[in-house]
Amino acid sequence: MEQRGCGAWRERRQWVVFMVALVLFWSGASAQIRYSISEELMEGTVVGDIVKDLGIDLSALKDRGFRIVSGSTEPLFQVNQNDGILYVNQKIDREEVCERSSVCLINLKTVLENPLEIHYVAVEVLDVNDHSPSFPETEKRLEMSESALQGTRFQLHAADDPDSGQYSVQQYKLSQNDHFRLEVKDRGDDRKTPILVLQKTLDREALKSHQLILTALDGGKPPRSGEIRITVDVSDVNDNAPVFTKDVYSVLLNENAPLGTTVIQVNATDLDEGSNGEVIYSFANDVQGKVRKRFDLNPKTGEIIVTGVIDYEENKIYELDIQASDKGTAALTTEKSVIIKIVDVNDNAPEIEVTSFANAIPEDSRPGTTVALINVNDLDSGLNGKVLSSISEGVPFTLTPSLQDNMYSVVTKSPLDREKQSEYDLTIVAKDAGQPSLSSVKTISVVVSDVNDNSPEFSLSPYAFYVTENNIPGASVFSVTASDRDLNENALISYHIIRNGGEINKLLSFLNINPENGNVFAQKSFDFETLKTFQFQVVATDSGTPSQSSNVTINVFILDQNDNAPVILYPVSANGSAEGVEEIPRNVNAGRLVTKVRAYDADIGYNGWLLFSLQEVTDHSLFALDRYTGQIRTLRSFTETDEAEHKLVILVKDNGNVSLSATATVIIKVVEPKEAFAASDVKSSVKDEEENSVTFYLIITLGSVSTLFLISIVVLIVMQCSKPTDYSSKYLQDTNNDGTLCHSIQYRSGDKRYMLVGPRMSIGSTIVPGSNGNTLVLPEHRRASGEVRS
Ligand SMILES: *[C@@H]1O[C@H](CO)[C@@H](O)[C@H](O)[C@H]1NC(C)=O
Ligand SMILES: *[C@@H]1O[C@H](CO)[C@@H](O)[C@H](O)[C@H]1NC(C)=O
Ligand SMILES: *[C@@H]1O[C@H](CO)[C@@H](O)[C@H](O)[C@H]1NC(C)=O
Ligand SMILES: *[C@H]1O[C@@H](CO)[C@H](O)[C@@H](O)[C@@H]1NC(C)=O
């Protein structure tokens, strides 16, 4: 710099010298000359040829002494004594010598002695641009609010330049920027003050500080400059509202979310600084209380948490208006909606409601009859609310969906029968399609009401009753019962006997039936000997409308009682008593048939089974009576000593429980062989005639008895077949070896025991009362005494 400066000055020296203007002022006593030099000339630089200019003889210099009067010890100028040239003795700084005066003149006084001659020389020091403008500081920090208005001014320190005139500060320049421009206030006196003017408002958020460089320039050519770095810090003003980071806040939340669940976190940012940029969150004023009960907003973090029960069924969507405010003194606020969509969870079981219900349905209802209407509801939505309803299996009911949503009818699907099942518990299950699915169950009881669809049923069909003859007139002989599977009056039975005219009607006229209980009364005693069996029908009618009835055939079998005593058929005397006289030849051999007592008993079975015995006899060694046949035979031949007449009293006894008997008296006369023979011929022919008529009579009796027996067998078989299990029946092969009954069949029915008596193998007997069999009613305890009887 100095080198360069030195070179510059050397160049300029010529130019300075060249520029010396010689002004000579001539006055009376002295002349004045004036030189102009630039400041800062090098030591020894020639100012001017002062001697010549003053018109002094050069030779006089040494002789007379020529000097410059100067007060200072170090004079600025010197005169060369040899050639009279004025030169610069030391570097002259104009600013030092003249300070800020506009014309810097240094007045020199030269003295030439002998004679004293005083000359005045003025040297004008001309300014040179040797200083750059400078600012008092190199850096400057300014603070400006971003709210500062356009045109705001800010005065800066002026730059200083010691040079004067045109070399002083002439202009300022501001570095390129958008916001500021420079204004310069000229106060004259070479003093120019720069003023920073805001030409475009500041935005701290855009740029927090602005770096400017202010340059001051002087008027030199080239100009010299000085700089100051200006930093403008923009101070914050709460001019930015918080901004939410998302345009839309939308979130799904499961219902029944536990308390404290974070739903969403909202986030708003504020570009401002400090408290102007500190954001707090809150619910907007229009958020209802019921929403505030369920959600809470953390004012600092913006988290929305669950604080209440979230029920999809109550509210499917929440729209919360949220505010974000900063903490500036005039707080700015932004609102945003947060949409919380509640997701349905399958938390509601379907509900079954029976809206109408017929609690009794007639059993004759046709399939498809509606029994109940049910309404199935599920508060959930979607699959969680989609309900499948079903009815329990195995019942004759089904569910049919109705036109209305969620409505079902319970209808019958097949015919009902109250008698099979009178009540149904229908279990209706409603199940939703959620995962896991929920279901509910409802049971309804359906009662099947009775319809008169069953006719009465007799306990037996046909009935067979065994009635002992000689019953007490007016007493109940037997009873029939019928049952009806229906209910109440449909099952209330009344009985009556069918009387449809004809012969049987006469018989039936003495039979009555109690319409309520089916007891049958006979107004008359039965007589086995006149009527052995008959049949009639009883109708049972229920009281339903229309009523139903059914009939049953009743077979009545009259049982014999031992009410007939044996009747002696032979011998019979003229006056009707059982007496007879037999004559036999004296010479008969032993074993000769004398006669045969014949008897008849109208009863049957044991009651009619006759046994013969000798009640009285004159000589036991002579005659024997066959117990079964009544034949009287000789035991031995007669001897001379035997009497001629013998009397035999024969007891004929039936086998009834209380047996009845008759007696016959036979007088046997022993005659001489010849007359006896003749007599016996006559007798036998008479006897044959008698025998023939008896035989005929017996055939008829036997025929009817066998018919009755056959009927009895058939009836018993039918009874056996129709009720095989109810009776502990068993056939017992009775090998009763008392010699009277060869085979009999005992049949047990209830507490009665029936005995079928088979034909007896009685050789040669004329009257075989039990030969066609009969049915005897033997009470159980009679068995032992039965044996005794024979
Ligand atoms: C909010 O958003 C800003 C800017 O995106 C981010 O820096 C900040 O971490 C977010 N705050 C939260 C709590 O997410
Ligand atoms: C008895 O019942 C039968 C069928 O069970 C019927 O055919 C008959 O006509 C009935 N008799 C009377 C008299 O009602
Ligand atoms: C048989 O007689 C006894 C008493 O002698 C009597 O108790 C019983 O009932 C009678 N049995 C019949 C079937 O008549
Ligand atoms: C018939 O009657 C009985 C009594 O009833 C007599 O005892 C018999 O002698 C009498 N007989 C004759 C043949 O008359």
mmCIF file of N, CA and C in Angstrom, residues 157-256:
data_model
loop_
_atom_site.group_PDB
_atom_site.id
_atom_site.type_symbol
_atom_site.label_atom_id
_atom_site.label_comp_id
_atom_site.label_asym_id
_atom_site.label_seq_id
_atom_site.Cartn_x
_atom_site.Cartn_y
_atom_site.Cartn_z
ATOM 1 N N HIS A 157 -25.463 5.316 11.618
ATOM 2 C CA HIS A 157 -24.316 6.238 11.745
ATOM 3 C C HIS A 157 -23.753 6.559 10.385
ATOM 4 N N ALA A 158 -23.346 7.808 10.235
ATOM 5 C CA ALA A 158 -22.766 8.189 8.950
ATOM 6 C C ALA A 158 -21.329 7.685 8.907
ATOM 7 N N ALA A 159 -20.844 7.524 7.724
ATOM 8 C CA ALA A 159 -19.439 7.156 7.567
ATOM 9 C C ALA A 159 -18.615 8.436 7.560
ATOM 10 N N ASP A 160 -17.410 8.283 8.017
ATOM 11 C CA ASP A 160 -16.565 9.481 8.119
ATOM 12 C C ASP A 160 -15.423 9.348 7.124
ATOM 13 N N ASP A 161 -15.049 10.503 6.482
ATOM 14 C CA ASP A 161 -13.880 10.496 5.580
ATOM 15 C C ASP A 161 -13.132 11.789 5.850
ATOM 16 N N PRO A 162 -11.907 11.647 6.317
ATOM 17 C CA PRO A 162 -11.159 12.886 6.632
ATOM 18 C C PRO A 162 -10.925 13.761 5.410
ATOM 19 N N ASP A 163 -10.954 13.142 4.282
ATOM 20 C CA ASP A 163 -10.755 13.967 3.098
ATOM 21 C C ASP A 163 -11.889 14.954 2.992
ATOM 22 N N SER A 164 -11.562 15.979 2.347
ATOM 23 C CA SER A 164 -12.604 16.986 2.244
ATOM 24 C C SER A 164 -13.036 17.137 0.807
ATOM 25 N N GLY A 165 -14.017 17.908 0.729
ATOM 26 C CA GLY A 165 -14.474 18.202 -0.625
ATOM 27 C C GLY A 165 -14.996 16.979 -1.301
ATOM 28 N N GLN A 166 -14.584 16.870 -2.475
ATOM 29 C CA GLN A 166 -15.131 15.747 -3.226
ATOM 30 C C GLN A 166 -14.579 14.414 -2.756
ATOM 31 N N TYR A 167 -13.496 14.531 -1.974
ATOM 32 C CA TYR A 167 -12.948 13.261 -1.480
ATOM 33 C C TYR A 167 -13.603 12.793 -0.182
ATOM 34 N N SER A 168 -14.541 13.630 0.290
ATOM 35 C CA SER A 168 -15.303 13.168 1.460
ATOM 36 C C SER A 168 -16.397 12.211 0.994
ATOM 37 N N VAL A 169 -17.150 11.656 1.983
ATOM 38 C CA VAL A 169 -18.188 10.650 1.644
ATOM 39 C C VAL A 169 -19.209 11.269 0.719
ATOM 40 N N GLN A 170 -19.358 10.637 -0.367
ATOM 41 C CA GLN A 170 -20.285 11.193 -1.343
ATOM 42 C C GLN A 170 -21.575 10.389 -1.452
ATOM 43 N N GLN A 171 -21.447 9.090 -1.294
ATOM 44 C CA GLN A 171 -22.691 8.297 -1.407
ATOM 45 C C GLN A 171 -22.584 6.986 -0.628
ATOM 46 N N TYR A 172 -23.809 6.389 -0.409
ATOM 47 C CA TYR A 172 -23.900 5.111 0.290
ATOM 48 C C TYR A 172 -24.572 4.106 -0.615
ATOM 49 N N LYS A 173 -24.174 2.869 -0.439
ATOM 50 C CA LYS A 173 -24.841 1.809 -1.214
ATOM 51 C C LYS A 173 -25.235 0.689 -0.239
ATOM 52 N N LEU A 174 -26.404 0.119 -0.489
ATOM 53 C CA LEU A 174 -26.879 -0.971 0.362
ATOM 54 C C LEU A 174 -26.867 -2.241 -0.469
ATOM 55 N N SER A 175 -26.431 -3.287 0.152
ATOM 56 C CA SER A 175 -26.382 -4.560 -0.593
ATOM 57 C C SER A 175 -27.787 -4.950 -1.046
ATOM 58 N N GLN A 176 -27.784 -5.735 -2.077
ATOM 59 C CA GLN A 176 -29.046 -6.128 -2.712
ATOM 60 C C GLN A 176 -29.949 -6.854 -1.689
ATOM 61 N N ASN A 177 -31.149 -6.380 -1.505
ATOM 62 C CA ASN A 177 -32.095 -7.077 -0.631
ATOM 63 C C ASN A 177 -33.505 -6.658 -0.988
ATOM 64 N N ASP A 178 -34.441 -7.470 -0.458
ATOM 65 C CA ASP A 178 -35.824 -7.243 -0.858
ATOM 66 C C ASP A 178 -36.551 -6.261 0.037
ATOM 67 N N HIS A 179 -36.053 -6.132 1.218
ATOM 68 C CA HIS A 179 -36.874 -5.445 2.200
ATOM 69 C C HIS A 179 -36.479 -4.000 2.476
ATOM 70 N N PHE A 180 -35.219 -3.717 2.237
ATOM 71 C CA PHE A 180 -34.762 -2.383 2.668
ATOM 72 C C PHE A 180 -34.242 -1.567 1.501
ATOM 73 N N ARG A 181 -34.428 -0.304 1.685
ATOM 74 C CA ARG A 181 -33.760 0.601 0.744
ATOM 75 C C ARG A 181 -33.091 1.676 1.583
ATOM 76 N N LEU A 182 -32.273 2.464 0.941
ATOM 77 C CA LEU A 182 -31.462 3.444 1.680
ATOM 78 C C LEU A 182 -31.874 4.849 1.280
ATOM 79 N N GLU A 183 -31.933 5.657 2.272
ATOM 80 C CA GLU A 183 -32.159 7.075 1.992
ATOM 81 C C GLU A 183 -30.982 7.833 2.600
ATOM 82 N N VAL A 184 -30.506 8.824 1.936
ATOM 83 C CA VAL A 184 -29.359 9.570 2.477
ATOM 84 C C VAL A 184 -29.813 10.992 2.752
ATOM 85 N N LYS A 185 -29.550 11.365 3.941
ATOM 86 C CA LYS A 185 -29.945 12.734 4.319
ATOM 87 C C LYS A 185 -28.683 13.592 4.252
ATOM 88 N N ASP A 186 -28.712 14.579 3.400
ATOM 89 C CA ASP A 186 -27.532 15.437 3.229
ATOM 90 C C ASP A 186 -27.685 16.633 4.143
ATOM 91 N N ARG A 187 -26.745 16.723 5.045
ATOM 92 C CA ARG A 187 -26.867 17.854 5.967
ATOM 93 C C ARG A 187 -25.922 18.986 5.562
ATOM 94 N N GLY A 188 -25.496 18.945 4.261
ATOM 95 C CA GLY A 188 -24.500 19.916 3.804
ATOM 96 C C GLY A 188 -23.213 19.600 4.530
ATOM 97 N N ASP A 189 -22.309 20.497 4.439
ATOM 98 C CA ASP A 189 -21.105 20.386 5.250
ATOM 99 C C ASP A 189 -20.411 19.052 5.046
ATOM 100 N N ASP A 190 -20.617 18.507 3.879
ATOM 101 C CA ASP A 190 -20.033 17.206 3.510
ATOM 102 C C ASP A 190 -20.495 16.053 4.413
ATOM 103 N N ARG A 191 -21.562 16.264 5.177
ATOM 104 C CA ARG A 191 -22.031 15.234 6.087
ATOM 105 C C ARG A 191 -23.297 14.615 5.515
ATOM 106 N N LYS A 192 -23.222 13.356 5.207
ATOM 107 C CA LYS A 192 -24.379 12.658 4.650
ATOM 108 C C LYS A 192 -24.720 11.497 5.588
ATOM 109 N N THR A 193 -26.009 11.392 6.028
ATOM 110 C CA THR A 193 -26.406 10.355 6.973
ATOM 111 C C THR A 193 -27.275 9.316 6.263
ATOM 112 N N PRO A 194 -26.859 8.080 6.341
ATOM 113 C CA PRO A 194 -27.682 7.031 5.697
ATOM 114 C C PRO A 194 -28.875 6.660 6.591
ATOM 115 N N ILE A 195 -30.014 6.426 5.982
ATOM 116 C CA ILE A 195 -31.208 6.008 6.718
ATOM 117 C C ILE A 195 -31.765 4.761 6.044
ATOM 118 N N LEU A 196 -31.975 3.736 6.890
ATOM 119 C CA LEU A 196 -32.506 2.467 6.381
ATOM 120 C C LEU A 196 -34.027 2.578 6.381
ATOM 121 N N VAL A 197 -34.619 2.328 5.236
ATOM 122 C CA VAL A 197 -36.086 2.443 5.139
ATOM 123 C C VAL A 197 -36.659 1.072 4.767
ATOM 124 N N LEU A 198 -37.695 0.649 5.536
ATOM 125 C CA LEU A 198 -38.317 -0.651 5.266
ATOM 126 C C LEU A 198 -39.258 -0.474 4.092
ATOM 127 N N GLN A 199 -38.942 -1.125 3.055
ATOM 128 C CA GLN A 199 -39.822 -0.937 1.905
ATOM 129 C C GLN A 199 -40.742 -2.136 1.681
ATOM 130 N N LYS A 200 -40.478 -3.226 2.369
ATOM 131 C CA LYS A 200 -41.389 -4.377 2.267
ATOM 132 C C LYS A 200 -41.410 -5.034 3.634
ATOM 133 N N THR A 201 -42.639 -5.344 4.120
ATOM 134 C CA THR A 201 -42.738 -5.820 5.505
ATOM 135 C C THR A 201 -41.952 -7.117 5.700
ATOM 136 N N LEU A 202 -41.549 -7.258 6.905
ATOM 137 C CA LEU A 202 -40.698 -8.398 7.254
ATOM 138 C C LEU A 202 -41.563 -9.567 7.691
ATOM 139 N N ASP A 203 -40.990 -10.747 7.582
ATOM 140 C CA ASP A 203 -41.682 -11.938 8.085
ATOM 141 C C ASP A 203 -40.643 -12.793 8.776
ATOM 142 N N ARG A 204 -40.766 -12.798 10.064
ATOM 143 C CA ARG A 204 -39.769 -13.542 10.832
ATOM 144 C C ARG A 204 -39.761 -15.012 10.425
ATOM 145 N N GLU A 205 -40.957 -15.458 10.084
ATOM 146 C CA GLU A 205 -41.078 -16.868 9.770
ATOM 147 C C GLU A 205 -40.415 -17.202 8.438
ATOM 148 N N ALA A 206 -40.329 -16.167 7.585
ATOM 149 C CA ALA A 206 -39.650 -16.400 6.311
ATOM 150 C C ALA A 206 -38.142 -16.259 6.494
ATOM 151 N N LEU A 207 -37.737 -15.233 7.162
ATOM 152 C CA LEU A 207 -36.304 -15.023 7.387
ATOM 153 C C LEU A 207 -36.167 -14.343 8.732
ATOM 154 N N LYS A 208 -35.387 -14.972 9.518
ATOM 155 C CA LYS A 208 -35.301 -14.543 10.892
ATOM 156 C C LYS A 208 -34.390 -13.324 11.051
ATOM 157 N N SER A 209 -33.320 -13.281 10.221
ATOM 158 C CA SER A 209 -32.446 -12.101 10.283
ATOM 159 C C SER A 209 -31.944 -11.785 8.880
ATOM 160 N N HIS A 210 -31.777 -10.531 8.658
ATOM 161 C CA HIS A 210 -31.344 -10.064 7.334
ATOM 162 C C HIS A 210 -29.938 -9.518 7.461
ATOM 163 N N GLN A 211 -29.104 -9.955 6.575
ATOM 164 C CA GLN A 211 -27.712 -9.463 6.556
ATOM 165 C C GLN A 211 -27.607 -8.408 5.466
ATOM 166 N N LEU A 212 -27.190 -7.194 5.891
ATOM 167 C CA LEU A 212 -27.059 -6.117 4.901
ATOM 168 C C LEU A 212 -25.624 -5.586 4.975
ATOM 169 N N ILE A 213 -25.156 -5.123 3.862
ATOM 170 C CA ILE A 213 -23.855 -4.439 3.876
ATOM 171 C C ILE A 213 -24.047 -3.039 3.327
ATOM 172 N N LEU A 214 -23.667 -2.113 4.162
ATOM 173 C CA LEU A 214 -23.796 -0.704 3.745
ATOM 174 C C LEU A 214 -22.400 -0.209 3.362
ATOM 175 N N THR A 215 -22.310 0.306 2.206
ATOM 176 C CA THR A 215 -21.014 0.779 1.720
ATOM 177 C C THR A 215 -21.077 2.306 1.546
ATOM 178 N N ALA A 216 -20.056 2.948 2.100
ATOM 179 C CA ALA A 216 -19.971 4.401 1.902
ATOM 180 C C ALA A 216 -18.862 4.676 0.876
ATOM 181 N N LEU A 217 -19.132 5.561 -0.022
ATOM 182 C CA LEU A 217 -18.162 5.839 -1.092
ATOM 183 C C LEU A 217 -17.830 7.331 -1.092
ATOM 184 N N ASP A 218 -16.502 7.606 -1.322
ATOM 185 C CA ASP A 218 -16.188 9.032 -1.483
ATOM 186 C C ASP A 218 -16.122 9.382 -2.959
ATOM 187 N N GLY A 219 -15.753 10.622 -3.224
ATOM 188 C CA GLY A 219 -15.851 11.042 -4.617
ATOM 189 C C GLY A 219 -14.567 10.879 -5.390
ATOM 190 N N GLY A 220 -13.627 10.171 -4.814
ATOM 191 C CA GLY A 220 -12.387 9.976 -5.528
ATOM 192 C C GLY A 220 -12.568 9.162 -6.782
ATOM 193 N N LYS A 221 -11.523 9.300 -7.606
ATOM 194 C CA LYS A 221 -11.591 8.505 -8.830
ATOM 195 C C LYS A 221 -10.361 7.670 -8.897
ATOM 196 N N PRO A 222 -10.398 6.463 -8.713
ATOM 197 C CA PRO A 222 -11.588 5.716 -8.294
ATOM 198 C C PRO A 222 -11.942 6.028 -6.853
ATOM 199 N N PRO A 223 -13.217 5.814 -6.554
ATOM 200 C CA PRO A 223 -13.623 6.182 -5.187
ATOM 201 C C PRO A 223 -13.112 5.175 -4.172
ATOM 202 N N ARG A 224 -12.990 5.664 -2.972
ATOM 203 C CA ARG A 224 -12.623 4.788 -1.882
ATOM 204 C C ARG A 224 -13.882 4.500 -1.065
ATOM 205 N N SER A 225 -13.878 3.368 -0.424
ATOM 206 C CA SER A 225 -15.138 2.988 0.255
ATOM 207 C C SER A 225 -14.868 2.377 1.622
ATOM 208 N N GLY A 226 -15.917 2.379 2.409
ATOM 209 C CA GLY A 226 -15.880 1.708 3.719
ATOM 210 C C GLY A 226 -17.202 0.978 3.922
ATOM 211 N N GLU A 227 -17.146 -0.090 4.664
ATOM 212 C CA GLU A 227 -18.365 -0.922 4.777
ATOM 213 C C GLU A 227 -18.765 -1.076 6.225
ATOM 214 N N ILE A 228 -20.035 -1.351 6.404
ATOM 215 C CA ILE A 228 -20.508 -1.794 7.711
ATOM 216 C C ILE A 228 -21.489 -2.948 7.472
ATOM 217 N N ARG A 229 -21.342 -3.949 8.285
ATOM 218 C CA ARG A 229 -22.224 -5.120 8.165
ATOM 219 C C ARG A 229 -23.389 -4.894 9.107
ATOM 220 N N ILE A 230 -24.563 -4.888 8.545
ATOM 221 C CA ILE A 230 -25.743 -4.633 9.372
ATOM 222 C C ILE A 230 -26.572 -5.917 9.441
ATOM 223 N N THR A 231 -26.851 -6.346 10.668
ATOM 224 C CA THR A 231 -27.719 -7.510 10.842
ATOM 225 C C THR A 231 -29.042 -7.022 11.400
ATOM 226 N N VAL A 232 -30.091 -7.281 10.658
ATOM 227 C CA VAL A 232 -31.419 -6.895 11.160
ATOM 228 C C VAL A 232 -32.099 -8.155 11.689
ATOM 229 N N ASP A 233 -32.254 -8.199 12.995
ATOM 230 C CA ASP A 233 -32.977 -9.336 13.590
ATOM 231 C C ASP A 233 -34.443 -8.985 13.620
ATOM 232 N N VAL A 234 -35.234 -9.936 13.078
ATOM 233 C CA VAL A 234 -36.678 -9.691 13.032
ATOM 234 C C VAL A 234 -37.287 -10.274 14.298
ATOM 235 N N SER A 235 -37.910 -9.435 15.063
ATOM 236 C CA SER A 235 -38.503 -9.968 16.304
ATOM 237 C C SER A 235 -39.929 -10.450 16.017
ATOM 238 N N ASP A 236 -40.292 -11.491 16.776
ATOM 239 C CA ASP A 236 -41.538 -12.206 16.462
ATOM 240 C C ASP A 236 -42.759 -11.429 16.910
ATOM 241 N N VAL A 237 -43.771 -11.592 16.125
ATOM 242 C CA VAL A 237 -45.088 -11.076 16.462
ATOM 243 C C VAL A 237 -46.032 -12.243 16.217
ATOM 244 N N ASN A 238 -47.019 -12.363 17.026
ATOM 245 C CA ASN A 238 -47.920 -13.521 16.894
ATOM 246 C C ASN A 238 -48.810 -13.337 15.676
ATOM 247 N N ASP A 239 -48.215 -13.597 14.568
ATOM 248 C CA ASP A 239 -48.962 -13.386 13.331
ATOM 249 C C ASP A 239 -49.287 -14.689 12.623
ATOM 250 N N ASN A 240 -48.971 -15.814 13.268
ATOM 251 C CA ASN A 240 -49.313 -17.097 12.648
ATOM 252 C C ASN A 240 -50.208 -17.892 13.581
ATOM 253 N N ALA A 241 -51.291 -18.321 13.019
ATOM 254 C CA ALA A 241 -52.181 -19.198 13.785
ATOM 255 C C ALA A 241 -51.617 -20.609 13.716
ATOM 256 N N PRO A 242 -51.923 -21.409 14.699
ATOM 257 C CA PRO A 242 -51.489 -22.808 14.609
ATOM 258 C C PRO A 242 -52.100 -23.458 13.375
ATOM 259 N N VAL A 243 -51.378 -24.369 12.788
ATOM 260 C CA VAL A 243 -51.872 -25.085 11.596
ATOM 261 C C VAL A 243 -51.827 -26.576 11.904
ATOM 262 N N PHE A 244 -52.935 -27.212 11.638
ATOM 263 C CA PHE A 244 -52.953 -28.658 11.863
ATOM 264 C C PHE A 244 -52.147 -29.344 10.767
ATOM 265 N N THR A 245 -51.452 -30.370 11.164
ATOM 266 C CA THR A 245 -50.560 -31.012 10.200
ATOM 267 C C THR A 245 -51.326 -31.835 9.178
ATOM 268 N N LYS A 246 -52.552 -32.181 9.506
ATOM 269 C CA LYS A 246 -53.333 -32.955 8.539
ATOM 270 C C LYS A 246 -54.571 -32.178 8.168
ATOM 271 N N ASP A 247 -54.992 -32.402 6.935
ATOM 272 C CA ASP A 247 -56.210 -31.741 6.490
ATOM 273 C C ASP A 247 -57.427 -32.338 7.163
ATOM 274 N N VAL A 248 -57.387 -33.662 7.243
ATOM 275 C CA VAL A 248 -58.561 -34.358 7.756
ATOM 276 C C VAL A 248 -58.091 -35.315 8.838
ATOM 277 N N TYR A 249 -58.770 -35.279 9.927
ATOM 278 C CA TYR A 249 -58.503 -36.278 10.961
ATOM 279 C C TYR A 249 -59.705 -37.207 11.011
ATOM 280 N N SER A 250 -59.470 -38.426 10.638
ATOM 281 C CA SER A 250 -60.567 -39.393 10.638
ATOM 282 C C SER A 250 -59.998 -40.690 11.175
ATOM 283 N N VAL A 251 -60.709 -41.303 12.073
ATOM 284 C CA VAL A 251 -60.165 -42.493 12.715
ATOM 285 C C VAL A 251 -61.303 -43.458 13.024
ATOM 286 N N LEU A 252 -60.969 -44.731 13.041
ATOM 287 C CA LEU A 252 -61.950 -45.752 13.410
ATOM 288 C C LEU A 252 -61.688 -46.163 14.847
ATOM 289 N N LEU A 253 -62.746 -46.323 15.591
ATOM 290 C CA LEU A 253 -62.599 -46.716 16.997
ATOM 291 C C LEU A 253 -63.597 -47.827 17.277
ATOM 292 N N ASN A 254 -63.078 -48.901 17.812
ATOM 293 C CA ASN A 254 -63.968 -50.011 18.182
ATOM 294 C C ASN A 254 -64.848 -49.584 19.348
ATOM 295 N N GLU A 255 -66.077 -50.002 19.284
ATOM 296 C CA GLU A 255 -66.922 -49.702 20.430
ATOM 297 C C GLU A 255 -66.432 -50.521 21.620
ATOM 298 N N ASN A 256 -66.839 -50.061 22.788
ATOM 299 C CA ASN A 256 -66.412 -50.682 24.053
ATOM 300 C C ASN A 256 -64.902 -50.596 24.237
#
